[in-house]
Each structure stands twice: as structure tokens, then as C-alpha cells.
Amino acid sequence: MEWFYIALLSPALFAIVNIIDDNLLRNVYRSPFFGAIISGFFALLPLLGLFFFPLTISSPTIIFLGLLAGFLTVISYLFYFHALDVESPSVVIALFSLSPAFVPFLAYFILDESLTSSQYIGFVLILLASFTISAINIKRFKFSKALYFMIFAALLYTLVAICGKYVYNALDFWSGYMYFSMGMGLGAVFLSVFFREGRRFLGEFNKSFKKWILVFISAELIGIAAEFTNNLAISKGPVSLVKVIEGIQPIYVLLFALVFYPLFPKYLREAAYGSKQKKLLAMIVILLGLYFINK
């Protein structure tokens, strides 16, 4: 069950990235395209490892699926940033926490992956509790553009998970992850070249982003670590369970808020909203779900 502990680390890292992204989008980024493009280009950094580790050349189908997984990840980031641009992080995280519900069905038919009865129980408990802990923050829900953006992001998120698992079943992890990183770079190039807002990226970056460079580097390095651990967990464990465990991200957001809110209330104010008692109950349900998964 090594994958289980790796899977627990990924949402903690993504929680940090989510908090930083929300503040960057409100205070720095001129467009949702910028966040997706930056993430895509920074994702090329792991390719430096090719100087030290060999790359396995697989069949064209496997290479294509690896590249596609990375490419679609960047496109899903674009929808994610669009959603953050029009809706609060609470709503975005709540909608995104439901996306693992799609994974088991595709994993069963495409990967022939099935879970035990206790794992299915854990899956459902975590899925519902993750949504609940995010929805507690929502004072009023309405059908906004964020819903459509997150539906597309969730569908892409599911395809990325299935493609990634298929690749890792056929290749060693390192080679599969290199193709994934290349795909993210291609996604950044695609957004930078074929969209008007994307073409503004380099000019805006040179003019107004220099003073934020340390924040960008820190956020993107954490983002790379999050994607790396997420892919490593997928390569080792059932993709359905890895993805639902990723949904416990709201727990980490809440924990970070409780620890750092007194120091940075301006940047963590929303994560600290909502009923603490209800969140605590949802956290207990999530822990129960993790127990069933790891049973």
C-alpha cells in the first residue's frame, strides 16, 4: 500500500497551490490563460532528468497517450483558472471534489480495474465528505459559468487519469512521466500561440511579473511536486482510489487556514469560513473512508 501514503501527499501540495493560485489570479494574473501557461512551461523542468536517466521509447500509441495526458492537464488548468476568475474558491473546490466520481466507471471498462467492497465504501464516504466540507463554505449557490468550466475540467481530469494509468501500465514510471511533462509543455505552447490572450503572456510576464518571480517559482515547484506525487501514486495504485483521495484537499486547506490564518488573514480568510463543527464531522467521515480504503 505504498501508493496510499504517496496519494495522501499530493492533495496537501495541491492545497498550497490552490491558495496561492487564488491570490495570484486576483492580484497578478491578467488572464486565466497566464496561470495555465506558466504551469505548463514550468512542468518542463523535470525533463532535465533526461541527462541522468534513460528514456524508454515505447509504441506510438503509448507515447501519444502520455503526451495527451500532459496536454489535457494544461487545458484542464485553463478551465480551472477560468472558474476561479468568476467564482469563489469554495465553489470551485466543491465542484472539483465531485470529479473523481467519473473515474471508477472508465477505469473498470478501459483498464479492467475493480475495487473491493470496503474500498467502494471508502470511495463513497470520501467523495461525499469532500464535497460537504467544501460546500459548507458556500453561502449561496447559483448556476454560473464556473459550473460549466468545472464540468469540462472534471471530464478532462478523468481522461488524464485514465490515460496516465494506461501509460504507466505499459512503461516504467520515469519514462511515462517524461512524456507527461512534454505534453504539458506542448499545452503551454498551444495556448501561447493559438489564442490572443495567450500571445500576450510573454509581454505581460516581462513587464509586470518580475517582482513576483520568487512567488511564481515557489508555487510552480510545489505544483510540479504535486503532479509528480499524483502521477507516482497513479502508477503504483488503483487510479479510482488515488483520485478520490486527492479529493481530501479541502481538509488540508482547512488545516493550513487554521495554522496560518492569524499570520495571513488577508490571504486565507475564505478557507477559514464556515462551521468548524460541520467541517470536523466531515473530516471524521473522510478518515473513516481512508480506513476502509486502506483496510
Backbone as numpy.savetxt, mean C-alpha at the origin, in Angstrom:
# Nx Ny Nz CAx CAy CAz Cx Cy Cz
5.77 -20.16 9.46 4.95 -18.94 9.46 5.80 -17.68 9.46
6.99 -17.77 8.87 7.86 -16.59 8.80 7.16 -15.43 8.10
6.37 -15.74 7.08 5.68 -14.71 6.31 4.76 -13.88 7.21
4.20 -14.49 8.25 3.23 -13.82 9.12 3.84 -12.59 9.78
5.05 -12.72 10.28 5.70 -11.61 10.99 6.20 -10.55 10.00
6.60 -10.99 8.82 6.97 -10.02 7.78 5.74 -9.23 7.36
4.60 -9.92 7.23 3.36 -9.25 6.83 2.90 -8.23 7.87
3.22 -8.45 9.14 2.86 -7.49 10.18 3.67 -6.20 10.09
4.88 -6.29 9.55 5.75 -5.12 9.45 5.31 -4.18 8.34
4.87 -4.73 7.22 4.52 -3.92 6.06 3.48 -2.85 6.36
2.33 -3.15 6.99 1.34 -2.09 7.25 1.83 -1.02 8.22
2.77 -1.37 9.10 3.34 -0.35 10.00 4.10 0.69 9.19
4.86 0.22 8.21 5.60 1.14 7.35 4.66 1.93 6.46
3.64 1.26 5.92 2.66 1.97 5.08 1.90 3.02 5.88
1.67 2.78 7.17 0.97 3.76 8.01 1.77 5.05 8.12
3.09 4.91 8.29 3.95 6.10 8.35 3.89 6.85 7.03
3.96 6.11 5.92 3.91 6.73 4.60 2.58 7.44 4.39
1.48 6.83 4.84 0.17 7.43 4.67 0.06 8.77 5.38
0.58 8.84 6.60 0.55 10.09 7.36 1.38 11.17 6.66
2.57 10.79 6.18 3.42 11.75 5.48 2.79 12.19 4.17
2.23 11.23 3.41 1.61 11.55 2.12 0.47 12.54 2.27
-0.35 12.35 3.30 -1.48 13.25 3.51 -1.00 14.68 3.70
0.06 14.86 4.47 0.58 16.20 4.72 1.31 16.77 3.51
2.02 15.93 2.76 2.68 16.40 1.55 1.66 16.84 0.51
0.58 16.07 0.38 -0.43 16.40 -0.62 -1.13 17.71 -0.28
-1.34 17.97 1.00 -2.02 19.20 1.41 -1.11 20.41 1.39
0.20 20.20 1.56 1.11 21.33 1.75 2.17 21.49 0.66
2.46 20.44 -0.11 3.59 20.51 -1.04 3.19 20.13 -2.47
2.62 18.96 -2.64 2.31 18.48 -3.99 1.30 19.38 -4.67
1.57 19.73 -5.94 0.62 20.52 -6.71 -0.44 19.63 -7.36
-0.16 18.34 -7.45 -1.05 17.43 -8.16 -0.87 16.02 -7.63
-1.93 15.20 -7.63 -1.79 13.79 -7.24 -0.78 13.04 -8.08
-0.56 13.52 -9.32 0.42 12.88 -10.19 1.81 12.89 -9.56
2.12 13.98 -8.84 3.48 14.14 -8.33 3.83 13.04 -7.33
2.90 12.73 -6.43 3.18 11.70 -5.44 3.41 10.34 -6.08
2.57 10.00 -7.08 2.71 8.71 -7.76 4.02 8.65 -8.54
4.38 9.74 -9.21 5.61 9.76 -10.01 6.85 9.65 -9.13
6.87 10.39 -8.03 8.00 10.32 -7.11 8.17 8.90 -6.58
7.07 8.28 -6.18 7.14 6.91 -5.66 7.67 5.95 -6.71
7.23 6.13 -7.96 7.68 5.25 -9.04 9.16 5.37 -9.32
9.66 6.60 -9.37 11.09 6.79 -9.65 11.96 6.30 -8.49
11.54 6.57 -7.27 12.32 6.11 -6.11 12.34 4.58 -6.03
11.30 3.94 -6.56 11.24 2.48 -6.53 12.33 1.83 -7.38
13.01 2.63 -8.21 14.11 2.09 -9.02 15.38 1.87 -8.20
15.44 2.44 -7.01 16.66 2.32 -6.19 17.09 0.88 -5.93
16.16 -0.05 -5.65 16.60 -1.43 -5.41 17.33 -2.06 -6.58
17.19 -1.48 -7.79 17.88 -2.04 -8.95 19.39 -1.94 -8.82
19.86 -1.09 -7.91 21.30 -1.01 -7.66 21.84 -2.36 -7.17
20.96 -3.16 -6.60 21.36 -4.48 -6.13 21.79 -5.41 -7.25
21.45 -5.05 -8.50 21.85 -5.89 -9.63 23.36 -5.93 -9.81
24.06 -4.95 -9.23 25.53 -4.97 -9.28 26.10 -6.07 -8.38
25.28 -6.57 -7.46 25.77 -7.54 -6.48 25.08 -8.91 -6.56
23.86 -8.93 -7.11 23.11 -10.19 -7.16 22.67 -10.46 -8.60
22.71 -11.71 -9.04 22.31 -12.03 -10.41 20.80 -11.95 -10.60
20.39 -11.64 -11.81 18.98 -11.57 -12.17 18.62 -12.79 -13.01
17.62 -13.53 -12.58 17.18 -14.70 -13.33 16.30 -14.26 -14.49
16.67 -14.66 -15.70 15.88 -14.35 -16.88 14.86 -15.46 -17.06
13.60 -15.12 -16.90 12.54 -16.11 -16.98 11.82 -16.02 -18.32
10.68 -16.67 -18.40 9.88 -16.64 -19.63 9.31 -15.24 -19.85
9.02 -14.87 -21.10 8.44 -13.55 -21.37 7.16 -13.28 -20.57
6.36 -14.32 -20.35 5.11 -14.14 -19.60 5.38 -13.72 -18.16
6.33 -14.39 -17.51 6.65 -14.08 -16.12 7.25 -12.68 -16.01
8.15 -12.35 -16.93 8.76 -11.01 -16.93 7.67 -9.95 -17.11
6.77 -10.19 -18.06 5.69 -9.24 -18.32 4.82 -9.04 -17.08
4.46 -10.15 -16.41 3.62 -10.05 -15.22 4.33 -9.31 -14.08
5.65 -9.52 -13.95 6.41 -8.80 -12.94 6.42 -7.30 -13.22
6.66 -6.95 -14.48 6.64 -5.53 -14.87 5.24 -4.95 -14.70
4.22 -5.73 -15.08 2.84 -5.26 -14.97 2.46 -4.99 -13.52
2.90 -5.85 -12.60 2.60 -5.65 -11.18 3.16 -4.32 -10.69
4.40 -4.01 -11.06 5.00 -2.74 -10.66 4.32 -1.56 -11.31
4.02 -1.68 -12.61 3.37 -0.60 -13.35 2.01 -0.28 -12.74
1.21 -1.31 -12.48 -0.13 -1.09 -11.92 -0.07 -0.56 -10.49
1.01 -0.86 -9.77 1.18 -0.31 -8.43 1.25 1.21 -8.48
2.01 1.75 -9.43 2.12 3.20 -9.57 0.78 3.80 -9.98
0.07 3.14 -10.89 -1.25 3.64 -11.29 -2.21 3.63 -10.11
-2.13 2.59 -9.27 -2.99 2.55 -8.07 -2.62 3.68 -7.11
-1.32 4.02 -7.04 -0.90 5.16 -6.23 -1.55 6.45 -6.73
-1.67 6.59 -8.06 -2.28 7.78 -8.63 -3.73 7.91 -8.16
-4.49 6.81 -8.22 -5.87 6.84 -7.74 -5.93 7.12 -6.24
-4.98 6.55 -5.51 -4.90 6.77 -4.05 -4.68 8.25 -3.74
-3.74 8.89 -4.45 -3.48 10.31 -4.21 -4.66 11.17 -4.66
-5.33 10.78 -5.75 -6.53 11.50 -6.17 -7.60 11.44 -5.08
-7.75 10.26 -4.47 -8.74 10.11 -3.40 -8.38 10.98 -2.20
-7.09 10.99 -1.82 -6.65 11.83 -0.71 -6.86 13.31 -1.00
-6.82 13.66 -2.29 -6.95 15.06 -2.68 -8.37 15.58 -2.49
-9.36 14.68 -2.53 -10.76 15.11 -2.45 -11.47 14.62 -1.19
-10.81 13.77 -0.40 -11.47 13.21 0.77 -10.48 13.08 1.91
-10.99 12.95 3.12 -10.13 12.83 4.30 -9.44 11.47 4.32
-8.27 11.39 4.96 -7.56 10.11 5.06 -8.39 9.01 5.71
-9.27 9.38 6.64 -10.11 8.39 7.31 -10.98 7.64 6.31
-11.61 8.39 5.40 -12.47 7.77 4.39 -11.65 6.92 3.44
-10.51 7.45 3.01 -9.66 6.73 2.07 -9.18 5.41 2.66
-8.70 5.46 3.90 -8.20 4.24 4.55 -9.33 3.24 4.76
-10.52 3.75 5.13 -11.66 2.86 5.35 -12.04 2.13 4.07
-12.09 2.87 2.96 -12.41 2.24 1.68 -11.33 1.26 1.26
-10.08 1.65 1.47 -8.97 0.79 1.05 -8.89 -0.47 1.90
-9.34 -0.39 3.16 -9.27 -1.55 4.04 -10.19 -2.68 3.59
-11.16 -2.37 2.71 -12.06 -3.40 2.19 -11.50 -4.11 0.96
-10.46 -3.56 0.37 -9.95 -4.12 -0.89 -9.45 -5.55 -0.80
-8.90 -6.03 0.35 -8.48 -7.44 0.39 -9.62 -8.43 0.19
-10.88 -7.97 0.27 -12.01 -8.88 0.10 -12.02 -9.50 -1.29
-11.43 -8.81 -2.28 -11.40 -9.33 -3.64 -10.38 -10.45 -3.82
-9.34 -10.45 -2.98 -8.17 -11.30 -3.24 -8.46 -12.80 -3.16
-9.14 -13.31 -2.12 -9.30 -14.77 -2.01 -9.96 -15.42 -3.22
-10.92 -14.72 -3.84 -11.63 -15.31 -4.98 -10.70 -15.50 -6.18
-9.94 -14.46 -6.51 -9.00 -14.58 -7.62 -7.88 -15.55 -7.28
-7.42 -15.52 -6.03 -6.34 -16.42 -5.62 -6.77 -17.88 -5.74
-8.03 -18.14 -5.46 -8.54 -19.51 -5.54 -8.58 -20.00 -6.99
-9.10 -19.16 -7.89 -9.28 -19.59 -9.27 -8.00 -19.52 -10.10
-7.13 -18.55 -9.81 -5.92 -18.37 -10.61 -4.73 -19.10 -10.02
-4.59 -19.03 -8.70 -3.41 -19.61 -8.04 -3.70 -20.94 -7.37
-4.97 -21.35 -7.37 -5.39 -22.58 -6.68 -5.02 -22.51 -5.20
-5.18 -21.31 -4.62 -4.85 -21.08 -3.21 -6.11 -21.17 -2.37
-6.09 -22.02 -1.37 -7.23 -22.14 -0.46 -6.74 -22.00 0.98
-7.65 -21.58 1.86 -7.32 -21.35 3.26 -8.02 -22.38 4.13
-7.53 -22.53 5.35 -8.21 -23.39 6.31 -9.41 -22.65 6.88
-10.30 -23.36 7.55 -11.49 -22.73 8.12 -11.12 -21.66 9.15
-10.10 -21.92 9.97 -9.69 -20.93 10.97 -9.09 -19.69 10.30
-8.39 -19.90 9.19 -7.82 -18.76 8.47 -8.92 -17.91 7.83
-9.97 -18.54 7.32 -11.10 -17.79 6.78 -11.78 -16.97 7.88
-11.91 -17.55 9.06 -12.49 -16.81 10.20 -11.63 -15.60 10.53
-10.32 -15.81 10.62 -9.40 -14.70 10.89 -9.46 -13.64 9.81
-9.57 -14.06 8.55 -9.66 -13.14 7.42 -10.86 -12.22 7.58
-12.03 -12.80 7.84 -13.26 -12.02 7.96 -13.20 -11.08 9.17
-12.70 -11.56 10.30 -12.60 -10.73 11.50 -11.71 -9.51 11.26
-10.56 -9.73 10.64 -9.64 -8.61 10.39 -10.23 -7.65 9.38
-10.86 -8.17 8.33 -11.44 -7.33 7.29 -12.50 -6.40 7.88
-13.42 -6.95 8.67 -14.50 -6.14 9.25 -13.97 -5.17 10.30
-13.05 -5.63 11.14 -12.53 -4.76 12.20 -11.67 -3.65 11.62
-10.93 -3.93 10.56 -10.10 -2.90 9.92 -10.97 -1.79 9.35
-12.07 -2.19 8.70 -13.00 -1.19 8.18 -13.63 -0.39 9.32
-14.01 -1.07 10.38 -14.65 -0.41 11.52 -13.74 0.62 12.17
-12.48 0.24 12.37 -11.56 1.14 13.07 -11.28 2.39 12.24
-11.39 2.28 10.91 -11.23 3.45 10.05 -12.52 4.25 9.99
-13.66 3.56 9.91 -14.94 4.24 9.76 -15.33 5.02 11.01
-14.78 4.66 12.16 -15.07 5.40 13.40 -14.72 6.87 13.24
-13.68 7.15 12.43 -13.25 8.54 12.24 -14.17 9.33 11.32
-15.04 8.63 10.59 -15.84 9.30 9.57 -17.09 9.89 10.20
-17.18 11.19 10.19 -18.34 11.86 10.78 -19.54 11.81 9.84
-19.26 11.88 8.56 -20.36 11.90 7.58 -19.84 11.31 6.28
-20.51 10.26 5.80 -20.07 9.64 4.55 -20.98 10.08 3.41
-20.40 10.37 2.29 -21.16 10.70 1.10 -20.45 10.07 -0.10
-21.23 9.84 -1.15 -20.65 9.26 -2.35 -19.91 10.35 -3.11
-18.61 10.39 -2.94 -17.79 11.40 -3.58 -16.89 10.74 -4.61
-16.07 11.55 -5.27 -15.12 11.03 -6.25 -14.16 10.03 -5.61
-13.90 10.21 -4.33 -12.95 9.32 -3.64 -13.40 7.87 -3.73
-14.72 7.64 -3.70 -15.23 6.27 -3.77 -14.82 5.61 -5.08
-14.97 6.34 -6.18 -14.63 5.77 -7.49 -13.12 5.58 -7.62
-12.37 6.56 -7.14 -10.91 6.42 -7.18 -10.46 5.19 -6.41
-11.03 4.97 -5.23 -10.59 3.86 -4.39 -11.09 2.52 -4.92
-12.22 2.50 -5.64 -12.66 1.26 -6.28 -11.64 0.83 -7.32
-11.20 1.79 -8.15 -10.18 1.48 -9.15 -8.87 1.07 -8.48
-8.49 1.80 -7.42 -7.25 1.47 -6.70 -7.33 0.07 -6.11
-8.50 -0.29 -5.56 -8.67 -1.62 -4.96 -8.58 -2.73 -6.00
-9.18 -2.49 -7.16 -9.11 -3.50 -8.23 -7.67 -3.69 -8.71
-6.97 -2.58 -8.89 -5.56 -2.66 -9.30 -4.73 -3.34 -8.23
-5.02 -3.00 -6.99 -4.33 -3.58 -5.83 -4.47 -5.10 -5.83
-5.67 -5.58 -6.16 -5.91 -7.02 -6.23 -5.12 -7.66 -7.36
-5.15 -7.02 -8.54 -4.41 -7.56 -9.68 -2.91 -7.60 -9.40
-2.40 -6.57 -8.74 -0.97 -6.53 -8.39 -0.62 -7.70 -7.48
-1.45 -7.95 -6.49 -1.19 -9.04 -5.55 -1.17 -10.39 -6.25
-2.15 -10.62 -7.13 -2.23 -11.90 -7.84 -1.07 -12.07 -8.81
-0.76 -11.01 -9.57 0.37 -11.07 -10.50 1.68 -11.32 -9.75
1.84 -10.61 -8.63 3.07 -10.76 -7.84 3.24 -12.17 -7.33
2.17 -12.75 -6.79 2.25 -14.12 -6.27 2.56 -15.11 -7.39
1.96 -14.90 -8.55 2.20 -15.78 -9.70 3.67 -15.74 -10.09
4.24 -14.54 -10.10 5.66 -14.37 -10.45 6.56 -15.04 -9.41
6.26 -14.81 -8.13 7.12 -15.37 -7.07 7.00 -16.89 -6.98
5.90 -17.45 -7.47 5.79 -18.90 -7.54 6.71 -19.49 -8.61
7.08 -18.65 -9.59 7.89 -19.13 -10.71 9.35 -18.70 -10.62
9.64 -17.69 -9.81 10.98 -17.11 -9.75 11.46 -16.99 -8.31
12.78 -16.81 -8.14 13.29 -16.46 -6.83 12.83 -15.05 -6.48
12.76 -14.75 -5.19 12.20 -13.48 -4.75 12.96 -12.29 -5.33
14.29 -12.33 -5.27 15.07 -11.18 -5.71 14.79 -10.82 -7.16
14.81 -11.81 -8.04 14.58 -11.54 -9.46 13.16 -11.01 -9.68
12.19 -11.63 -9.02 10.81 -11.16 -9.16 10.65 -9.73 -8.69
11.31 -9.38 -7.60 11.19 -8.02 -7.07 11.89 -7.01 -7.98
12.95 -7.42 -8.65 13.62 -6.52 -9.59 12.70 -6.18 -10.76
11.98 -7.16 -11.28 11.02 -6.88 -12.35 9.91 -5.97 -11.85
9.48 -6.18 -10.61 8.47 -5.32 -10.00 8.96 -3.88 -9.92
10.20 -3.69 -9.48 10.77 -2.34 -9.37 10.90 -1.68 -10.73
11.32 -2.45 -11.74 11.39 -1.91 -13.10 10.01 -1.46 -13.56
8.99 -2.24 -13.25 7.64 -1.88 -13.63 7.17 -0.59 -12.98
7.56 -0.37 -11.72 7.20 0.89 -11.06 7.89 2.06 -11.73
9.14 1.87 -12.13 9.84 2.92 -12.86 9.16 3.23 -14.18
8.73 2.18 -14.89 8.01 2.38 -16.16 6.70 3.13 -15.92
6.04 2.85 -14.81 4.81 3.56 -14.48 5.06 5.04 -14.26
6.16 5.38 -13.59 6.51 6.78 -13.37 6.82 7.48 -14.69
7.54 6.80 -15.58 7.85 7.37 -16.90 6.56 7.59 -17.69
5.66 6.62 -17.64 4.38 6.72 -18.36 3.60 7.94 -17.91
3.48 8.14 -16.60 2.74 9.30 -16.08 3.45 10.61 -16.40
4.78 10.58 -16.46 5.56 11.80 -16.71 5.50 12.23 -18.17
5.27 11.28 -19.06 5.35 11.56 -20.50 3.98 11.77 -21.14
3.01 10.98 -20.75 1.74 10.94 -21.48 0.63 11.78 -20.85
0.91 12.46 -19.75 -0.11 13.30 -19.11 0.45 14.70 -18.87
-0.37 15.70 -19.14 0.09 17.08 -19.02 0.54 17.40 -17.60
-0.25 16.98 -16.61 0.14 17.23 -15.22 1.44 16.51 -14.87
1.62 15.33 -15.44 2.85 14.58 -15.20 4.06 15.27 -15.80
3.88 15.90 -16.96 5.01 16.57 -17.62 5.47 17.79 -16.84
4.63 18.31 -15.95 5.02 19.45 -15.12 5.88 19.04 -13.94
6.01 17.74 -13.74 6.64 17.23 -12.52 8.07 17.73 -12.33
8.94 17.54 -13.34 10.35 17.88 -13.18 10.55 19.36 -12.89
9.80 20.22 -13.61 9.92 21.65 -13.38 9.51 22.04 -11.97
8.40 21.51 -11.51 7.92 21.81 -10.15 8.88 21.25 -9.10
9.41 20.07 -9.37 10.33 19.46 -8.42 11.57 20.32 -8.24
12.12 20.82 -9.35 13.33 21.65 -9.28 13.06 22.98 -8.59
11.86 23.54 -8.78 11.57 24.87 -8.24 11.19 24.86 -6.76
10.30 23.98 -6.38 9.72 24.11 -5.04 9.92 22.93 -4.12
10.54 21.86 -4.60 10.65 20.68 -3.77 12.00 20.54 -3.08
12.96 21.38 -3.45 14.32 21.19 -2.93 14.38 21.27 -1.40
13.62 22.20 -0.83 13.69 22.35 0.62 13.03 21.19 1.35
12.27 20.37 0.61 11.60 19.21 1.21 12.31 17.91 0.89
13.50 18.00 0.31 14.16 16.81 -0.21 14.38 15.74 0.86
14.73 16.16 2.08 14.96 15.17 3.14 13.67 14.45 3.52
12.55 15.19 3.49 11.25 14.57 3.77 10.91 13.57 2.68
11.13 13.97 1.40 10.86 13.07 0.29 11.68 11.79 0.39
12.97 11.97 0.63 13.86 10.81 0.70 13.44 9.88 1.83
13.15 10.47 3.00 12.73 9.65 4.14 11.44 8.90 3.84
10.45 9.62 3.29 9.15 9.01 3.01 9.28 7.90 1.97
10.06 8.17 0.92 10.17 7.17 -0.15 11.00 5.97 0.25
12.01 6.18 1.08 12.78 5.03 1.57 11.90 4.13 2.45
11.05 4.77 3.26 10.10 3.98 4.06 9.11 3.27 3.14
8.69 3.99 2.08 7.78 3.38 1.11 8.39 2.19 0.41
9.67 2.30 0.05 10.37 1.18 -0.58 10.44 0.00 0.38
10.76 0.29 1.65 10.82 -0.78 2.65 9.46 -1.45 2.82
8.38 -0.64 2.76 7.03 -1.19 2.89 6.70 -2.11 1.72
7.01 -1.66 0.49 6.75 -2.50 -0.68 7.62 -3.75 -0.66
8.86 -3.61 -0.22 9.78 -4.76 -0.17 9.25 -5.82 0.79
8.88 -5.40 2.01 8.38 -6.37 2.98 7.04 -6.96 2.55
6.22 -6.14 1.89 4.94 -6.63 1.39 5.16 -7.72 0.34
6.07 -7.46 -0.60 6.36 -8.44 -1.65 7.03 -9.68 -1.08
7.90 -9.49 -0.09 8.57 -10.64 0.54 7.55 -11.54 1.23
6.59 -10.93 1.92 5.54 -11.71 2.58 4.69 -12.46 1.56
4.36 -11.79 0.44 3.58 -12.44 -0.62 4.32 -13.63 -1.19
5.63 -13.49 -1.35 6.43 -14.58 -1.93 6.48 -15.80 -1.02
6.29 -15.59 0.28 6.45 -16.69 1.24 5.13 -17.26 1.77
4.06 -16.47 1.73 2.81 -16.91 2.36 1.61 -16.80 1.44
0.43 -17.19 1.92 -0.81 -17.07 1.14 -1.13 -15.60 0.87
-1.31 -15.25 -0.39 -1.49 -13.84 -0.75 -2.77 -13.28 -0.12
-3.81 -14.09 0.04 -5.06 -13.61 0.64 -4.83 -13.13 2.07
-4.05 -13.89 2.83 -3.81 -13.55 4.23 -2.84 -12.39 4.36
-1.83 -12.35 3.50 -0.89 -11.23 3.53 -1.62 -9.92 3.30
-2.55 -9.92 2.35 -3.26 -8.70 2.01 -4.26 -8.27 3.09
-4.91 -9.24 3.72 -5.84 -8.83 4.77 -5.09 -8.35 6.00
-3.91 -8.92 6.28 -3.09 -8.43 7.39 -2.62 -7.01 7.12
-2.39 -6.70 5.85 -2.01 -5.33 5.49 -3.11 -4.35 5.88
-4.34 -4.85 6.00 -5.46 -3.99 6.37 -5.46 -3.53 7.81
-4.53 -4.04 8.63 -4.47 -3.58 10.03 -3.72 -2.25 10.14
-3.42 -1.65 9.00 -2.72 -0.36 8.99 -3.37 0.67 9.92
-4.72 0.78 10.01 -5.32 1.76 10.93 -4.88 1.59 12.37
-4.58 0.37 12.80 -4.09 0.17 14.17 -2.78 0.90 14.36
-1.89 0.76 13.39 -0.59 1.42 13.50 -0.75 2.94 13.44
-1.65 3.42 12.58 -1.90 4.87 12.52 -2.36 5.38 13.88
-3.27 4.63 14.51 -3.77 5.03 15.83 -2.65 5.01 16.87
-1.84 3.97 16.86 -0.74 3.87 17.83 0.26 5.01 17.64
0.60 5.30 16.38 1.53 6.40 16.11 0.92 7.72 16.56
-0.39 7.88 16.36 -1.06 9.12 16.77 -1.01 9.29 18.28
-1.28 8.22 18.99 -1.28 8.30 20.46 0.10 8.64 21.00
1.14 8.14 20.32 2.51 8.37 20.79 3.00 9.76 20.41
2.72 10.18 19.16 3.33 11.41 18.65 2.38 12.61 18.59
1.08 12.39 18.84 0.13 13.50 18.78 0.51 14.68 19.68
0.97 14.45 20.92 1.35 15.59 21.77 2.48 16.42 21.17
3.34 15.80 20.36 4.47 16.51 19.77 4.10 17.16 18.44
3.23 16.48 17.65 2.89 16.98 16.32 1.37 16.99 16.12
0.62 17.74 16.91 -0.84 17.72 16.79 -1.34 18.19 15.44
-0.60 19.08 14.79 -1.02 19.61 13.49 -1.04 18.53 12.43
-0.11 17.58 12.52 0.05 16.58 11.47 -0.64 15.26 11.78
-1.05 15.06 13.03 -1.65 13.78 13.41 -3.04 13.95 14.00
-3.63 15.13 13.80 -4.89 15.42 14.47 -6.00 14.47 14.05
-6.10 14.13 12.77 -7.22 13.30 12.32 -7.09 11.87 12.80
-5.85 11.39 12.87 -5.65 10.01 13.31 -6.07 9.82 14.76
-6.13 10.92 15.51 -6.49 10.83 16.93 -7.98 11.03 17.17
-8.76 11.30 16.11 -10.19 11.50 16.27 -10.91 10.18 16.53
-12.15 10.27 16.97 -12.99 9.09 17.09 -12.99 8.50 18.49
-13.90 7.59 18.70 -14.05 6.95 20.00 -12.90 5.99 20.28
-12.16 6.27 21.34 -11.04 5.39 21.70 -11.54 4.02 22.13
-12.71 3.97 22.79 -13.23 2.69 23.26 -13.60 1.78 22.09
-14.27 2.35 21.08 -14.65 1.56 19.91 -13.41 1.08 19.14
-12.42 1.96 19.05 -11.19 1.57 18.36 -10.48 0.46 19.11
-10.48 0.56 20.43 -9.84 -0.49 21.24 -10.54 -1.83 21.03
-11.87 -1.80 20.97 -12.63 -3.03 20.74 -12.30 -3.62 19.37
-12.22 -2.75 18.35 -11.87 -3.22 17.01 -10.46 -3.80 16.98
-9.55 -3.19 17.72 -8.18 -3.70 17.80 -8.15 -5.10 18.42
-8.98 -5.32 19.44 -9.05 -6.64 20.07 -9.57 -7.68 19.08
-10.57 -7.28 18.27 -11.10 -8.19 17.25 -10.02 -8.51 16.22
-9.22 -7.52 15.83 -8.13 -7.75 14.88 -7.11 -8.72 15.46
-6.77 -8.53 16.73 -5.82 -9.45 17.38 -6.38 -10.87 17.41
-7.69 -10.98 17.62 -8.33 -12.30 17.59 -8.23 -12.90 16.18
-8.44 -12.05 15.17 -8.31 -12.52 13.80 -6.91 -12.98 13.48
-5.91 -12.24 13.96 -4.51 -12.64 13.75 -4.22 -13.98 14.43
-4.85 -14.19 15.58 -4.67 -15.47 16.28 -5.20 -16.62 15.42
-6.38 -16.45 14.84 -6.95 -17.51 14.00 -6.10 -17.76 12.76
-5.54 -16.69 12.19 -4.70 -16.85 11.00 -3.42 -17.60 11.33
-2.85 -17.30 12.48 -1.56 -17.89 12.86 -1.73 -19.16 13.68
-2.97 -19.63 13.83 -3.27 -20.79 14.68 -2.66 -22.07 14.11
